[in-house]
CSV table of C-alpha atoms in Angstrom, one decimal:
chain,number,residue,atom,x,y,z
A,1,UNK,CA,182.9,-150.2,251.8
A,2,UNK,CA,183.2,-151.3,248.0
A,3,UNK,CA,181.1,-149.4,245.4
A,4,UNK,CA,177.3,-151.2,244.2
A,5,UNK,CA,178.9,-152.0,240.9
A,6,UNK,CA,181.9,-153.8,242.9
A,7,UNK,CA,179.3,-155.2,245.8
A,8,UNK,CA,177.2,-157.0,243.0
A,9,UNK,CA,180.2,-158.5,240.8
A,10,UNK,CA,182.1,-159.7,244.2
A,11,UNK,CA,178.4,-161.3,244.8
A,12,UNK,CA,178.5,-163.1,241.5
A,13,UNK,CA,182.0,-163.8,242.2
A,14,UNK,CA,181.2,-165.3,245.6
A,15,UNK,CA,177.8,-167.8,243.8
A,16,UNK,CA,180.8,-169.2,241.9
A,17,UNK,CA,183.4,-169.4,243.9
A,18,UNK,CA,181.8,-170.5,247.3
A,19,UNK,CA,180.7,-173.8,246.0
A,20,UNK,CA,184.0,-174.6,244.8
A,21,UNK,CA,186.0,-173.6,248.3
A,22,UNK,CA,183.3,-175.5,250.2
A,23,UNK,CA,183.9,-178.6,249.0
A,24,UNK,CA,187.4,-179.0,250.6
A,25,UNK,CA,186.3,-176.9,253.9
A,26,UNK,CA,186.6,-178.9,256.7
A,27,UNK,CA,184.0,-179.5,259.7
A,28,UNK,CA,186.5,-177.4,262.2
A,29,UNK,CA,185.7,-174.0,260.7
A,30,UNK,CA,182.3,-172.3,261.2
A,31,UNK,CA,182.4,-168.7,260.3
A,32,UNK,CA,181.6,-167.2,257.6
A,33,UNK,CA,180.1,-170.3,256.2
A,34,UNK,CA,176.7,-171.2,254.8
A,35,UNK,CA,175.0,-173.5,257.1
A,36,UNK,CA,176.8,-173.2,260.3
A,37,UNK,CA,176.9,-170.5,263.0
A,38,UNK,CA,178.5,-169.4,266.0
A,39,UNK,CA,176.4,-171.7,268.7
A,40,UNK,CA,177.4,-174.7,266.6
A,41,UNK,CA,181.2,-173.6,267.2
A,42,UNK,CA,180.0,-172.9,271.2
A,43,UNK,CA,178.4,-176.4,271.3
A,44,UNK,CA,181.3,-178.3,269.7
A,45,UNK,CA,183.1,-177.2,273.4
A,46,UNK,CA,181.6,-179.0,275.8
A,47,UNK,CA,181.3,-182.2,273.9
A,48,UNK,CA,184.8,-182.1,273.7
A,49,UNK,CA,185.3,-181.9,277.2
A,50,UNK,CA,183.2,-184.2,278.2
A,51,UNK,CA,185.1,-186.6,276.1
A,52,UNK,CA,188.6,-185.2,278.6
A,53,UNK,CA,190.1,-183.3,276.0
A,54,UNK,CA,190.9,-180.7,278.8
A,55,UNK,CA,194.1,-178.9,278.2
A,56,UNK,CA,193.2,-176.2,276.5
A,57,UNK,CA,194.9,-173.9,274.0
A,58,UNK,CA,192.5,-171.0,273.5
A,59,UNK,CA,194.0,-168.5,271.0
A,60,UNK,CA,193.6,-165.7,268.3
A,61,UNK,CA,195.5,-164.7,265.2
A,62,UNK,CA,196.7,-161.2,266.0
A,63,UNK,CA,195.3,-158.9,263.2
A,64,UNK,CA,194.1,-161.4,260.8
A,65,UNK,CA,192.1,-159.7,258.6
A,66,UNK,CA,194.4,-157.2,258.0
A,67,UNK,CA,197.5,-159.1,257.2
A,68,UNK,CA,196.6,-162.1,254.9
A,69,UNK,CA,199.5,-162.1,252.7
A,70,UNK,CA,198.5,-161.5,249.0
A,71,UNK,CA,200.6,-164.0,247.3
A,72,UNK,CA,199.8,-166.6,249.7
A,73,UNK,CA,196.5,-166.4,249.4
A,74,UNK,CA,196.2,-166.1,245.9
A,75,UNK,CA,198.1,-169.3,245.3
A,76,UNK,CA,195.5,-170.9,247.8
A,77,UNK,CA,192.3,-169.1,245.3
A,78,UNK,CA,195.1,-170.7,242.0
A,79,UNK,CA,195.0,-174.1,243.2
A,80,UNK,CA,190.8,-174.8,243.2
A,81,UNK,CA,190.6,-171.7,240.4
A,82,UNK,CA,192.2,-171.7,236.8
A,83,UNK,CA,190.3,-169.0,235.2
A,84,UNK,CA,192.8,-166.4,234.4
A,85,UNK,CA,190.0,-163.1,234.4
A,86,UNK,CA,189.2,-164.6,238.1
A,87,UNK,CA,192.2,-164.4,239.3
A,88,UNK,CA,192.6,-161.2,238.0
A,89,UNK,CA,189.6,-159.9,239.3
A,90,UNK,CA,190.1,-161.2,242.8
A,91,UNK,CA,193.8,-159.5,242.8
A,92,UNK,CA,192.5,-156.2,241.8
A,93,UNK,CA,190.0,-156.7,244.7
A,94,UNK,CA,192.7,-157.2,247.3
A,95,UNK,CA,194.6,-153.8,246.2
A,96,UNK,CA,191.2,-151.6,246.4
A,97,UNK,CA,191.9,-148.8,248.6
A,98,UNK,CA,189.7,-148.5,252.3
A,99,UNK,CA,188.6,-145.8,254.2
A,100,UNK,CA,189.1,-146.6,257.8
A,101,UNK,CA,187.8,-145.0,261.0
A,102,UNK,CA,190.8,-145.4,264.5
A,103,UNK,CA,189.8,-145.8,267.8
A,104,UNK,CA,190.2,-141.8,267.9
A,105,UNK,CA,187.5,-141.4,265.1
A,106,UNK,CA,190.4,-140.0,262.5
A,107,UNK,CA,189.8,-141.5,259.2
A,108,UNK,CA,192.8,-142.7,256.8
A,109,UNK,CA,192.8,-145.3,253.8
A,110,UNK,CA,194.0,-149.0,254.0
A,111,UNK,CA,195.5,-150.7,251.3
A,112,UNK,CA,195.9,-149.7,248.0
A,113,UNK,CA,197.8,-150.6,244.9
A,114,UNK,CA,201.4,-150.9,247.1
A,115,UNK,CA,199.2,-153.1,249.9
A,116,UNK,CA,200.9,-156.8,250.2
A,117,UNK,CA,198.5,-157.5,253.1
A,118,UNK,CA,195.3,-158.1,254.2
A,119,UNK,CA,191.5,-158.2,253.2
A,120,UNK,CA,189.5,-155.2,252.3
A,121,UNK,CA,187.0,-154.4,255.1
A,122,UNK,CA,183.8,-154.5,253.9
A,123,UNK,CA,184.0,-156.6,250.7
A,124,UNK,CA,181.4,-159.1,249.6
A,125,UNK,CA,184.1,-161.7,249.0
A,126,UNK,CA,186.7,-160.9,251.9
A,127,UNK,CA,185.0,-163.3,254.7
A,128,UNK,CA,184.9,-166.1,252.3
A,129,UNK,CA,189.0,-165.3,251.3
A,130,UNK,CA,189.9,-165.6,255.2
A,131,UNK,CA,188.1,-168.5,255.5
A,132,UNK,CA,190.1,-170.2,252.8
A,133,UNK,CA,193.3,-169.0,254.1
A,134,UNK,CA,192.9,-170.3,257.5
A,135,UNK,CA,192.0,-173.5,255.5
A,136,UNK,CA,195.7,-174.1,255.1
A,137,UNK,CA,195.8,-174.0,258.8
A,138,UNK,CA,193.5,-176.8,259.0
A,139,UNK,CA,195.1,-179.0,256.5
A,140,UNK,CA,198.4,-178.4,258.2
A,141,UNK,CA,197.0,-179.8,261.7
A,142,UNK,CA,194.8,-183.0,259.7
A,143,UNK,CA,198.1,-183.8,257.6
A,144,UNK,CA,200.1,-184.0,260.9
A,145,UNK,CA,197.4,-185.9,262.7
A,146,UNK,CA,197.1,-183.7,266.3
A,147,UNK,CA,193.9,-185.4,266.6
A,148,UNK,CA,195.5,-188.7,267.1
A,149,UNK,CA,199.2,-187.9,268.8
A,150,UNK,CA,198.0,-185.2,270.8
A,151,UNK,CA,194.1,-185.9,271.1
A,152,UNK,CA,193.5,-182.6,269.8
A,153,UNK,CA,190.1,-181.4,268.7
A,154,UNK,CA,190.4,-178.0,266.8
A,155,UNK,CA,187.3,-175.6,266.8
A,156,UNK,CA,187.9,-172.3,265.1
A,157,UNK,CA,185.0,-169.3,264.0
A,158,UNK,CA,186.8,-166.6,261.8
A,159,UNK,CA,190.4,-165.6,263.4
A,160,UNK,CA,189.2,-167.1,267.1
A,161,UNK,CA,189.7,-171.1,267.9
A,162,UNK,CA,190.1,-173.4,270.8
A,163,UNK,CA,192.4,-176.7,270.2
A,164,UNK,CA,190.9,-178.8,273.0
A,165,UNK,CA,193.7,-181.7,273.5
A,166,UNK,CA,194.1,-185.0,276.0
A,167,UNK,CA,197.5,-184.2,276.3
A,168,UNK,CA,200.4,-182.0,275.5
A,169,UNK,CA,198.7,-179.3,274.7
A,170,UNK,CA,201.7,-176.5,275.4
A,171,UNK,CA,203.8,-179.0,272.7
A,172,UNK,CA,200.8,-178.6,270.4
A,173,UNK,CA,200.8,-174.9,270.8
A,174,UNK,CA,204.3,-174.6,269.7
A,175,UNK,CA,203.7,-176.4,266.8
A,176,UNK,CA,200.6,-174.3,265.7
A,177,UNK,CA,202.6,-171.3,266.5
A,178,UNK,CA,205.2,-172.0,263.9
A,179,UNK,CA,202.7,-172.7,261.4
A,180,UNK,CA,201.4,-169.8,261.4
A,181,UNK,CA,204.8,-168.3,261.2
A,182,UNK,CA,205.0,-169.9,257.8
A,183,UNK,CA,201.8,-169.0,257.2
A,184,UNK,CA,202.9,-165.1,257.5
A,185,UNK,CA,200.8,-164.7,260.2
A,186,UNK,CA,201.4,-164.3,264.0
A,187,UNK,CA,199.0,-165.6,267.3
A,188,UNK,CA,197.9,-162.5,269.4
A,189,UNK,CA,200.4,-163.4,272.2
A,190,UNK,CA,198.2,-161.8,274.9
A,191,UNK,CA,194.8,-163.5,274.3
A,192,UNK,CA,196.8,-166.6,273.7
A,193,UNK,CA,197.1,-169.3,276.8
A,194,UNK,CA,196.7,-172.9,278.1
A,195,UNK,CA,194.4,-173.7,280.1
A,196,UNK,CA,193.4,-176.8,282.4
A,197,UNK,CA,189.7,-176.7,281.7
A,198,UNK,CA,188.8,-179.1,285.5
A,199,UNK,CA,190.7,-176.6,287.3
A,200,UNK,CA,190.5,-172.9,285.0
A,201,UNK,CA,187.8,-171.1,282.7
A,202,UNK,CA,188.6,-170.2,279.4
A,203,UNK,CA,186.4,-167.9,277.0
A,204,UNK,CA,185.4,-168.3,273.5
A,205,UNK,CA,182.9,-166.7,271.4
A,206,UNK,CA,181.8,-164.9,274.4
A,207,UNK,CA,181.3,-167.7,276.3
A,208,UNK,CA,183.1,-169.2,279.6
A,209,UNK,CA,183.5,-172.5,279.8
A,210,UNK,CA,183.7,-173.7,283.1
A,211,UNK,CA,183.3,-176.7,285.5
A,212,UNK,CA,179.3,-176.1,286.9
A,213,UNK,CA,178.0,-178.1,289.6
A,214,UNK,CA,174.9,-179.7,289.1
A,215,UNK,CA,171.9,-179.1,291.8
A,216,UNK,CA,170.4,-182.7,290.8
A,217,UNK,CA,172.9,-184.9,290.9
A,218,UNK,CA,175.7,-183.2,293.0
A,219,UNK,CA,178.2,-183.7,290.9
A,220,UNK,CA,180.6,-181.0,288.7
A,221,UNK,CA,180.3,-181.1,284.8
A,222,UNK,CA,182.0,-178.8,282.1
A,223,UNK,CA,179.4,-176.2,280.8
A,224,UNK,CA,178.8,-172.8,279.5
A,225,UNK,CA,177.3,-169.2,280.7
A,226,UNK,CA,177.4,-165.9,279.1
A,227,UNK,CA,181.0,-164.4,279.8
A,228,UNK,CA,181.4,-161.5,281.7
A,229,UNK,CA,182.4,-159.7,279.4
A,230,UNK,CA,179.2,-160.2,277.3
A,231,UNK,CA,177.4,-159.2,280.5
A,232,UNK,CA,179.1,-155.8,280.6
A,233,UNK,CA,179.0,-154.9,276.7
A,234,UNK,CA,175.3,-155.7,276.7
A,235,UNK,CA,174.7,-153.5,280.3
A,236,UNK,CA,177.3,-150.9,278.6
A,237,UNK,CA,174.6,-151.1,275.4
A,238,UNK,CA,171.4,-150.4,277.2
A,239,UNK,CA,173.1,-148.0,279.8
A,240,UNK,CA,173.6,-145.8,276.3
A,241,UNK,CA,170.2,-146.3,275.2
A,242,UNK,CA,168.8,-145.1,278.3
A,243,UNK,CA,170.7,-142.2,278.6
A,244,UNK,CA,168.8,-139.0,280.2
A,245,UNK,CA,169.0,-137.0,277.1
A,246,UNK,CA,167.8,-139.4,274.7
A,247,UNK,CA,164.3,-137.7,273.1
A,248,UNK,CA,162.7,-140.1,271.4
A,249,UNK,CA,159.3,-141.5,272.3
A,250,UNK,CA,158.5,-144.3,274.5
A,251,UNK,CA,157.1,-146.4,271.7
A,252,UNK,CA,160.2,-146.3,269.7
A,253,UNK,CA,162.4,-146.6,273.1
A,254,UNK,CA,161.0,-149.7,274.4
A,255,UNK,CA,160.7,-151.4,270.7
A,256,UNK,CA,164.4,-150.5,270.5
A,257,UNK,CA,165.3,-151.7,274.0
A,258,UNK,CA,163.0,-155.2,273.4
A,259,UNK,CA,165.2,-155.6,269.8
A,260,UNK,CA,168.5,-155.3,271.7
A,261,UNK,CA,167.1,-158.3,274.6
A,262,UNK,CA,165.7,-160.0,271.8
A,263,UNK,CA,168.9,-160.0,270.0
A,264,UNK,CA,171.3,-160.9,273.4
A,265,UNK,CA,169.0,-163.5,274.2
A,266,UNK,CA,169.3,-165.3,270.7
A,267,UNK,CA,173.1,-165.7,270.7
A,268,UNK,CA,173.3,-166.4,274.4
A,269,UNK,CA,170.5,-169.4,274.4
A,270,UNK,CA,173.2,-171.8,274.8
A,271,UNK,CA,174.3,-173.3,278.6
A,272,UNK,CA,173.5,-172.2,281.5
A,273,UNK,CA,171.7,-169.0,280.8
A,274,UNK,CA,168.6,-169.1,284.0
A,275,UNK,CA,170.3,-166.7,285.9
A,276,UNK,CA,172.2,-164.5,284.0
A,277,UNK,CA,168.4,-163.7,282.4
A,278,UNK,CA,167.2,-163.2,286.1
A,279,UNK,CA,169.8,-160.9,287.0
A,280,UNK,CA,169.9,-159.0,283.7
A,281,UNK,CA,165.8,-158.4,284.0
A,282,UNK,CA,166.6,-157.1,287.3
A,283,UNK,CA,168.8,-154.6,285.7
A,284,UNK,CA,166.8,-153.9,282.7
A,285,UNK,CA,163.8,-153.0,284.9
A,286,UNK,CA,166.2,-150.7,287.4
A,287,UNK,CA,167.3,-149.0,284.0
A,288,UNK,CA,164.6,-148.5,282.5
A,289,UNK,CA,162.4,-147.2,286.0
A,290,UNK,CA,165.7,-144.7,286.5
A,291,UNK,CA,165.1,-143.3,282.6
A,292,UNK,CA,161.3,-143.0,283.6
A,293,UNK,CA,161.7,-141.5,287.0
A,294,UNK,CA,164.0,-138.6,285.1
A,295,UNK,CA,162.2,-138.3,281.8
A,296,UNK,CA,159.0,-137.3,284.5
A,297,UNK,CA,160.9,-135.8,287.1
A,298,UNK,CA,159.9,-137.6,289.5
A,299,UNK,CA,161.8,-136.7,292.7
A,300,UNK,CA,161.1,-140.6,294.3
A,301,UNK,CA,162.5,-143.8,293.8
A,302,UNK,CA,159.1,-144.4,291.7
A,303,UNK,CA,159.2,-148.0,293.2
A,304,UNK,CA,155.4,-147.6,293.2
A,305,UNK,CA,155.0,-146.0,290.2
A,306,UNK,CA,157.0,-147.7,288.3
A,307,UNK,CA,156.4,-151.2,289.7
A,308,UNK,CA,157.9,-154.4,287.7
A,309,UNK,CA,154.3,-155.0,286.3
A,310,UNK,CA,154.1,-151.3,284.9
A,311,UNK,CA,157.6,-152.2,282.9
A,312,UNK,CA,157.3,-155.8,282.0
A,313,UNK,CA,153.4,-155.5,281.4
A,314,UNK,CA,152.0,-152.4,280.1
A,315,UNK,CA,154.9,-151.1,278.1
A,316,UNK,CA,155.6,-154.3,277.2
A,317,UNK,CA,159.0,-154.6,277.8
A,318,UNK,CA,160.4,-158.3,277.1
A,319,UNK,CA,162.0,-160.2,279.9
A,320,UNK,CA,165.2,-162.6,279.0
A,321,UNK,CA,163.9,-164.9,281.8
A,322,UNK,CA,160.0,-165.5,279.4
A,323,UNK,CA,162.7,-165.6,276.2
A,324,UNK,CA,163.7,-168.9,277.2
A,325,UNK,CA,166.7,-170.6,278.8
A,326,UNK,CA,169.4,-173.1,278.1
A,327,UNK,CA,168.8,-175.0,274.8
């Protein structure tokens, strides 16, 4: 994380500079950009489908962040920036040294004056550098027109994106592939695949994006539901809140809890949400009765006790079912 002296000039920096990048961004790209969001990314999806744009290339840039190249990115910044001092100030930014944490906890730094790659974590101006970079992606696919030889509708949100094409889309993937090549860059191999969206779900955003059948009409449509992997890192999150040992007071336990639902429940308002909600009240309320029944010591299943009314109604607990559904 940059000094406050360095968070407040990269902020000035970023007043300046944002204008002048968004004026060439194209529709395509959502994060990290004033006005747009995640769900408008999520939404774009299903449209496309609709429209049979079903072979799908769902993939992500392996380690983006961290392996921008320098020089190519500056020459991006150079061609929309002349101001010498600017330049200047956005290379020395690029070489500032980061303290990292692994995945064992063992911190090291990143970067550095020798570094030739990559975006410090943390800086004001980073998210707004990688989103400039992976502009040149974009131009690449409008100046050789995928949308019209391949059908190909291109959706990306930071270093994740979907091409969603009519046809061809394992010919298309090869050509992305080598631009990135050029670009310095390299897909993440593993999450990288085709998919036939009428016959396979594909995940995006944390989202799948499936064929759903409808209950009025009969028929199957392409929508969207919470993936399961959402599912498990929000159970995961509340399964470590309401651990045995945690000592703070009820009050501050349930106003926590009802943050973390309230929070879920406003990224995943999109699709076909009804019973994921249902299902993840029941589990909320079979949580929450466990850390009650233990916290008291109560030897019973407390199922009288602790009734759904109890949880939901006197301590208030927020249900993802009353939060609203599919929007």
């Amino acid at each position: 994380m940059p000094p406050i002296r360095d968070r407040v000039v990269q902020t000035a920096a970023k007043l300046v500079l944002e204008p002048i990048f968004e004026a060439e961004f194209d529709d395509a790209a959502y994060g990290y950009r004033p006005g747009r969001s995640a769900e408008q990314a999520v939404r774009k999806v299903p449209e496309a489908l609709w429209q049979n744009h079903s072979e799908v290339i769902d993939a992500e840039v392996a380690a983006y962040f961290d392996t921008i190249p320098h020089a190519h990115l500056l020459k991006c910044v150079a061609r929309r920036v002349s101001d010498r001092k600017m330049l200047h100030l956005i290379k020395l930014w690029l070489k500032v040294p980061v303290e990292v944490t692994d995945e064992r906890g063992r911190k090291h730094l990143t970067g550095g004056k020798k570094a030739k790659r990559g975006v410090p974590q943390g800086g004001v101006l980073s998210p707004l550098l990688s989103v400039l970079y992976m502009h040149r992606f974009i131009k690449a696919f409008r100046k050789a027109e995928l949308d019209k030889r391949y059908g190909a509708v291109l959706v990306i949100y930071a270093d994740d994106f979907v091409v969603l094409c009519k046809r061809q889309a394992p010919q298309v993937l090869g050509i992305i592939r080598r631009w990135f090549t050029v670009m310095g860059l390299e897909l993440n191999e593993r999450k990288t695949t085709v998919k036939q969206a009428r016959q396979e779900a594909f995940d995006f955003l944390g989202y799948t994006f499936t064929m759903l059948h409808s209950y009025k009409t009969g028929t199957r449509y392409p929508g969207a539901t919470p993936s399961k992997k959402a599912i498990q890192r929000l159970k995961h999150n509340l399964r470590q809140w309401l651990v045995r040992t945690n000592p703070r007071p009820l009050p501050e336990v349930i106003e926590t809890l009802n943050h973390k639902l309230r929070g879920w429940a406003t990224y995943f308002r999109y699709g076909s949400v009804w019973r994921v909600r249902q299902n993840l009240d029941e589990f909320v309320y079979q949580r929450l009765r466990g850390f009650l029944r233990r916290r008291h010591q109560v030897q019973t299943r407390a199922t009288r006790r602790y009734p759904r009314r109890y949880v939901f109604e006197k301590l208030g607990v927020v249900t993802l079912d009353a939060l609203g559904g599919s929007v």
